[in-house]
mmCIF file of C-alpha atoms in Angstrom:
data_model
loop_
_atom_site.group_PDB
_atom_site.id
_atom_site.type_symbol
_atom_site.label_atom_id
_atom_site.label_comp_id
_atom_site.label_asym_id
_atom_site.label_seq_id
_atom_site.Cartn_x
_atom_site.Cartn_y
_atom_site.Cartn_z
ATOM 1 C CA SER I 1 -33.306 52.167 50.616
ATOM 2 C CA GLN I 2 -36.596 51.522 49.705
ATOM 3 C CA GLN I 3 -39.257 51.179 46.982
ATOM 4 C CA GLY I 4 -40.962 54.342 48.110
ATOM 5 C CA GLU I 5 -39.049 57.202 49.769
ATOM 6 C CA GLU I 6 -40.960 60.677 50.524
ATOM 7 C CA ASP I 7 -39.153 63.934 50.928
ATOM 8 C CA PRO I 8 -39.020 65.913 53.303
ATOM 9 C CA GLN I 9 -39.761 63.768 56.507
ATOM 10 C CA ALA I 10 -41.229 66.858 57.868
ATOM 11 C CA LEU I 11 -42.955 69.885 56.701
ATOM 12 C CA SER I 12 -44.001 73.154 58.704
ATOM 13 C CA ILE I 13 -45.947 75.716 56.900
ATOM 14 C CA GLN I 14 -48.671 78.622 57.612
ATOM 15 C CA GLU I 15 -52.169 78.260 56.494
ATOM 16 C CA GLY I 16 -52.921 79.561 53.173
ATOM 17 C CA GLU I 17 -49.429 78.513 51.684
ATOM 18 C CA ASN I 18 -48.719 75.511 49.238
ATOM 19 C CA ALA I 19 -47.225 72.180 50.642
ATOM 20 C CA THR I 20 -45.313 70.099 47.986
ATOM 21 C CA MET I 21 -44.255 66.540 48.894
ATOM 22 C CA ASN I 22 -42.102 64.163 46.662
ATOM 23 C CA CYS I 23 -41.832 60.525 46.489
ATOM 24 C CA SER I 24 -39.096 58.443 44.805
ATOM 25 C CA TYR I 25 -39.153 54.697 43.738
ATOM 26 C CA LYS I 26 -37.131 52.258 42.056
ATOM 27 C CA THR I 27 -38.751 49.857 40.025
ATOM 28 C CA SER I 28 -41.384 50.050 37.359
ATOM 29 C CA ILE I 29 -44.952 50.337 38.908
ATOM 30 C CA ASN I 30 -48.555 49.864 37.657
ATOM 31 C CA ASN I 31 -49.777 53.247 39.492
ATOM 32 C CA LEU I 32 -48.880 55.482 42.260
ATOM 33 C CA GLN I 33 -51.212 56.233 45.200
ATOM 34 C CA TRP I 34 -51.029 59.045 47.865
ATOM 35 C CA TYR I 35 -52.667 58.377 51.331
ATOM 36 C CA ARG I 36 -53.364 60.490 54.244
ATOM 37 C CA GLN I 37 -53.417 59.606 57.887
ATOM 38 C CA ASN I 38 -54.313 61.811 60.899
ATOM 39 C CA SER I 39 -52.339 60.924 63.983
ATOM 40 C CA GLY I 40 -52.833 57.344 65.034
ATOM 41 C CA ARG I 41 -55.547 56.466 62.852
ATOM 42 C CA GLY I 42 -56.329 54.616 59.559
ATOM 43 C CA LEU I 43 -55.048 55.689 56.231
ATOM 44 C CA VAL I 44 -57.289 57.584 53.765
ATOM 45 C CA HIS I 45 -56.968 57.448 50.168
ATOM 46 C CA LEU I 46 -56.335 60.662 48.119
ATOM 47 C CA ILE I 47 -55.324 60.024 44.532
ATOM 48 C CA LEU I 48 -54.279 57.347 42.042
ATOM 49 C CA ILE I 49 -52.169 58.165 39.182
ATOM 50 C CA ARG I 50 -51.266 55.334 36.702
ATOM 51 C CA SER I 51 -48.049 54.716 35.042
ATOM 52 C CA ASN I 52 -49.348 56.346 31.635
ATOM 53 C CA GLU I 53 -50.388 59.338 33.420
ATOM 54 C CA ARG I 54 -48.585 62.395 34.057
ATOM 55 C CA GLU I 55 -50.561 64.559 36.155
ATOM 56 C CA LYS I 56 -53.959 64.566 37.897
ATOM 57 C CA HIS I 57 -55.889 66.780 40.127
ATOM 58 C CA SER I 58 -58.506 66.446 42.876
ATOM 59 C CA GLY I 59 -59.845 69.375 44.452
ATOM 60 C CA ARG I 60 -56.789 71.265 46.023
ATOM 61 C CA LEU I 61 -54.631 68.547 45.474
ATOM 62 C CA ARG I 62 -52.241 68.282 42.409
ATOM 63 C CA VAL I 63 -50.257 65.015 41.723
ATOM 64 C CA THR I 64 -47.823 64.378 39.092
ATOM 65 C CA LEU I 65 -45.672 61.462 38.133
ATOM 66 C CA ASP I 66 -42.533 61.473 36.063
ATOM 67 C CA THR I 67 -41.637 57.662 35.453
ATOM 68 C CA SER I 68 -38.513 58.568 33.637
ATOM 69 C CA LYS I 69 -37.007 59.769 36.884
ATOM 70 C CA LYS I 70 -39.325 57.550 39.010
ATOM 71 C CA SER I 71 -40.653 60.122 40.905
ATOM 72 C CA SER I 72 -44.015 61.766 41.822
ATOM 73 C CA SER I 73 -45.010 64.909 43.925
ATOM 74 C CA LEU I 74 -48.144 65.786 45.892
ATOM 75 C CA LEU I 75 -49.058 69.508 46.006
ATOM 76 C CA ILE I 76 -51.638 71.016 48.217
ATOM 77 C CA THR I 77 -52.568 74.297 47.606
ATOM 78 C CA ALA I 78 -54.000 76.909 49.657
ATOM 79 C CA SER I 79 -53.657 74.441 53.022
ATOM 80 C CA ARG I 80 -55.555 74.730 55.797
ATOM 81 C CA ALA I 81 -54.780 73.690 59.209
ATOM 82 C CA ALA I 82 -57.052 70.435 58.690
ATOM 83 C CA ASP I 83 -54.407 69.309 56.199
ATOM 84 C CA THR I 84 -52.076 68.611 59.328
ATOM 85 C CA ALA I 85 -51.362 64.895 58.946
ATOM 86 C CA SER I 86 -48.762 62.215 57.576
ATOM 87 C CA TYR I 87 -48.723 62.031 53.926
ATOM 88 C CA PHE I 88 -47.515 58.536 52.168
ATOM 89 C CA CYS I 89 -47.209 57.249 48.786
ATOM 90 C CA ALA I 90 -47.590 53.393 47.683
ATOM 91 C CA THR I 91 -46.409 52.167 44.634
ATOM 92 C CA ASP I 92 -48.325 49.273 43.061
ATOM 93 C CA VAL I 93 -45.461 47.304 41.452
ATOM 94 C CA PRO I 94 -46.736 44.349 38.816
ATOM 95 C CA GLY I 95 -45.532 40.954 39.549
ATOM 96 C CA ALA I 96 -46.576 37.691 37.499
ATOM 97 C CA GLY I 97 -49.359 38.715 35.080
ATOM 98 C CA GLY I 98 -48.697 42.426 35.702
ATOM 99 C CA THR I 99 -50.706 42.484 38.792
ATOM 100 C CA SER I 100 -49.303 43.288 41.930
ATOM 101 C CA TYR I 101 -52.094 41.271 43.868
ATOM 102 C CA GLY I 102 -53.111 44.064 46.092
ATOM 103 C CA LYS I 103 -49.585 44.654 47.477
ATOM 104 C CA LEU I 104 -48.775 48.342 47.847
ATOM 105 C CA THR I 105 -45.453 49.118 48.923
ATOM 106 C CA PHE I 106 -45.590 52.377 51.211
ATOM 107 C CA GLY I 107 -42.834 55.008 51.963
ATOM 108 C CA GLN I 108 -41.997 56.237 55.532
ATOM 109 C CA GLY I 109 -44.084 59.580 54.929
ATOM 110 C CA THR I 110 -44.029 63.253 55.234
ATOM 111 C CA ILE I 111 -45.334 64.763 58.471
ATOM 112 C CA LEU I 112 -47.038 67.860 57.406
ATOM 113 C CA THR I 113 -47.898 70.653 60.076
ATOM 114 C CA VAL I 114 -50.057 73.753 58.904
ATOM 115 C CA HIS I 115 -50.028 76.178 61.809
ATOM 116 C CA PRO I 116 -53.106 78.482 61.690
ATOM 117 C CA GLU Q 1 -65.999 56.567 58.004
ATOM 118 C CA THR Q 2 -64.383 54.568 55.333
ATOM 119 C CA GLY Q 3 -66.728 51.707 55.514
ATOM 120 C CA VAL Q 4 -64.248 49.654 57.227
ATOM 121 C CA THR Q 5 -64.459 48.974 61.029
ATOM 122 C CA GLN Q 6 -61.891 47.467 63.206
ATOM 123 C CA THR Q 7 -62.211 46.325 66.881
ATOM 124 C CA PRO Q 8 -61.135 46.711 69.271
ATOM 125 C CA ARG Q 9 -59.755 50.155 68.956
ATOM 126 C CA HIS Q 10 -57.052 49.699 72.002
ATOM 127 C CA LEU Q 11 -55.822 46.255 73.376
ATOM 128 C CA VAL Q 12 -53.089 45.446 76.083
ATOM 129 C CA MET Q 13 -51.919 41.842 76.191
ATOM 130 C CA GLY Q 14 -49.470 39.683 77.868
ATOM 131 C CA MET Q 15 -46.832 37.727 76.076
ATOM 132 C CA THR Q 16 -49.040 34.569 77.255
ATOM 133 C CA ASN Q 17 -52.241 35.648 76.327
ATOM 134 C CA LYS Q 18 -54.203 34.759 73.040
ATOM 135 C CA LYS Q 19 -56.402 37.459 71.710
ATOM 136 C CA SER Q 20 -58.118 38.259 68.209
ATOM 137 C CA LEU Q 21 -58.321 41.424 66.119
ATOM 138 C CA LYS Q 22 -61.735 41.866 63.922
ATOM 139 C CA CYS Q 23 -62.259 43.714 60.846
ATOM 140 C CA GLU Q 24 -65.572 44.144 58.876
ATOM 141 C CA GLN Q 25 -66.173 45.892 55.491
ATOM 142 C CA HIS Q 26 -69.450 47.294 54.573
ATOM 143 C CA LEU Q 27 -68.171 48.155 51.053
ATOM 144 C CA GLY Q 28 -68.796 44.985 49.047
ATOM 145 C CA HIS Q 29 -65.154 44.411 48.184
ATOM 146 C CA ASN Q 30 -63.611 40.998 47.511
ATOM 147 C CA ALA Q 31 -60.204 41.451 48.845
ATOM 148 C CA MET Q 32 -59.042 42.180 52.498
ATOM 149 C CA TYR Q 33 -55.506 43.057 53.733
ATOM 150 C CA TRP Q 34 -53.733 43.308 57.175
ATOM 151 C CA TYR Q 35 -50.731 45.671 57.946
ATOM 152 C CA LYS Q 36 -48.487 46.485 60.728
ATOM 153 C CA GLN Q 37 -47.350 50.036 61.596
ATOM 154 C CA SER Q 38 -44.632 50.571 63.850
ATOM 155 C CA ALA Q 39 -42.958 53.797 64.917
ATOM 156 C CA LYS Q 40 -40.308 55.118 62.544
ATOM 157 C CA LYS Q 41 -41.087 52.036 59.786
ATOM 158 C CA PRO Q 42 -43.002 52.086 56.812
ATOM 159 C CA LEU Q 43 -46.498 50.436 56.792
ATOM 160 C CA GLU Q 44 -45.661 46.838 56.369
ATOM 161 C CA LEU Q 45 -48.137 44.394 54.550
ATOM 162 C CA MET Q 46 -48.521 41.190 56.281
ATOM 163 C CA PHE Q 47 -51.427 39.263 54.678
ATOM 164 C CA VAL Q 48 -53.734 39.407 51.934
ATOM 165 C CA TYR Q 49 -57.132 37.614 51.089
ATOM 166 C CA ASN Q 50 -58.952 37.740 47.936
ATOM 167 C CA PHE Q 51 -62.235 36.040 47.489
ATOM 168 C CA LYS Q 52 -61.723 34.376 50.916
ATOM 169 C CA GLU Q 53 -58.523 32.785 49.847
ATOM 170 C CA GLN Q 54 -55.116 33.898 51.115
ATOM 171 C CA THR Q 55 -52.850 35.082 48.452
ATOM 172 C CA GLU Q 56 -50.079 36.767 50.267
ATOM 173 C CA ASN Q 57 -47.995 36.043 53.572
ATOM 174 C CA ASN Q 58 -45.570 38.408 53.963
ATOM 175 C CA SER Q 59 -43.297 36.054 56.055
ATOM 176 C CA VAL Q 60 -45.197 36.697 59.061
ATOM 177 C CA PRO Q 61 -44.382 34.852 62.180
ATOM 178 C CA SER Q 62 -46.706 32.232 63.277
ATOM 179 C CA ARG Q 63 -47.724 33.717 66.388
ATOM 180 C CA PHE Q 64 -50.038 35.754 64.042
ATOM 181 C CA SER Q 65 -52.788 33.705 62.722
ATOM 182 C CA PRO Q 66 -55.170 35.433 59.837
ATOM 183 C CA GLU Q 67 -58.656 33.990 59.143
ATOM 184 C CA CYS Q 68 -61.231 35.221 56.689
ATOM 185 C CA PRO Q 69 -64.566 33.379 56.793
ATOM 186 C CA ASN Q 70 -65.973 35.498 54.200
ATOM 187 C CA SER Q 71 -65.046 38.552 52.010
ATOM 188 C CA SER Q 72 -66.648 40.921 54.657
ATOM 189 C CA HIS Q 73 -64.891 39.801 57.893
ATOM 190 C CA LEU Q 74 -61.208 39.497 58.668
ATOM 191 C CA PHE Q 75 -59.724 38.125 62.158
ATOM 192 C CA LEU Q 76 -56.138 38.416 63.093
ATOM 193 C CA HIS Q 77 -55.505 35.563 65.738
ATOM 194 C CA LEU Q 78 -52.771 36.659 67.959
ATOM 195 C CA HIS Q 79 -50.840 34.115 70.660
ATOM 196 C CA THR Q 80 -47.399 34.395 72.331
ATOM 197 C CA LEU Q 81 -46.745 37.714 71.031
ATOM 198 C CA GLN Q 82 -43.325 39.635 71.981
ATOM 199 C CA PRO Q 83 -42.840 43.298 73.199
ATOM 200 C CA GLU Q 84 -41.777 44.053 69.627
ATOM 201 C CA ASP Q 85 -45.201 43.252 68.115
ATOM 202 C CA SER Q 86 -46.699 46.187 69.828
ATOM 203 C CA ALA Q 87 -47.899 48.549 67.022
ATOM 204 C CA LEU Q 88 -50.814 50.037 65.162
ATOM 205 C CA TYR Q 89 -52.816 47.058 63.143
ATOM 206 C CA LEU Q 90 -54.531 48.212 60.309
ATOM 207 C CA CYS Q 91 -57.077 46.526 58.220
ATOM 208 C CA ALA Q 92 -57.969 47.490 54.499
ATOM 209 C CA SER Q 93 -60.278 46.157 51.502
ATOM 210 C CA SER Q 94 -60.239 46.730 48.168
ATOM 211 C CA GLN Q 95 -62.397 45.968 45.216
ATOM 212 C CA ASP Q 96 -60.311 42.832 44.140
ATOM 213 C CA ALA Q 97 -56.664 42.432 44.481
ATOM 214 C CA ARG Q 98 -56.250 40.728 41.092
ATOM 215 C CA THR Q 99 -57.102 43.891 39.312
ATOM 216 C CA VAL Q 100 -54.854 46.985 38.742
ATOM 217 C CA GLY Q 101 -55.960 50.004 39.884
ATOM 218 C CA TYR Q 102 -58.039 49.905 42.813
ATOM 219 C CA GLU Q 103 -57.463 51.893 46.133
ATOM 220 C CA GLN Q 104 -57.356 50.346 49.356
ATOM 221 C CA TYR Q 105 -59.886 51.651 52.111
ATOM 222 C CA PHE Q 106 -58.260 51.402 55.600
ATOM 223 C CA GLY Q 107 -60.203 51.183 58.973
ATOM 224 C CA PRO Q 108 -59.347 53.009 61.863
ATOM 225 C CA GLY Q 109 -56.668 50.580 63.327
ATOM 226 C CA THR Q 110 -56.233 48.369 66.609
ATOM 227 C CA ARG Q 111 -53.255 49.966 69.025
ATOM 228 C CA LEU Q 112 -51.801 46.893 70.240
ATOM 229 C CA THR Q 113 -49.677 46.871 73.308
ATOM 230 C CA VAL Q 114 -47.802 43.766 74.330
ATOM 231 C CA THR Q 115 -46.461 43.666 78.045
#
């Protein structure tokens, strides 16, 4: 299996409900980032959480990080149809000297569908 | 708009053709990246350039040749591709690849089809 794995692979909810996506990884990290991708387009950065942080908020997004379990979750509250997209976690794994030299490792993503 | 543009957006090429993908960033960043996104596979990092110097080649076949003439422009030259190279090619940039904690900004991608 891979460094970053999202769960579930697909999630279908109604507008107004909350959506939770999980990410597990295998090795120590500098930080973990979440990205969104609308169908066939580029990725958009959502939030970055550092290894010494446990929780971070940005608008309707809440990200948690548990380094002991090597897992992270992304919660989208009060979802909207416009939130329909694929969501990816990406891990920044330290290499020589502590930096990854920009090498993020992405998971396969969670496809979120929000029905109006 | 993320400040990263890619051209062309769509490209169909035969296996014997030579074509180039272009990426330009207007964010003042110093690091640029090429990724490949194939169906049902995670995003794969191909190349990293930092301050115009290549710092990563993720075992990419030589039929893909990157070029970074300055920190704002990145090219991917393609020749004698295979059908399995059909994918979405994404360019990204960040402030500095050596420094931990910078997010990456992605372009909209080039959808490449090799016939």
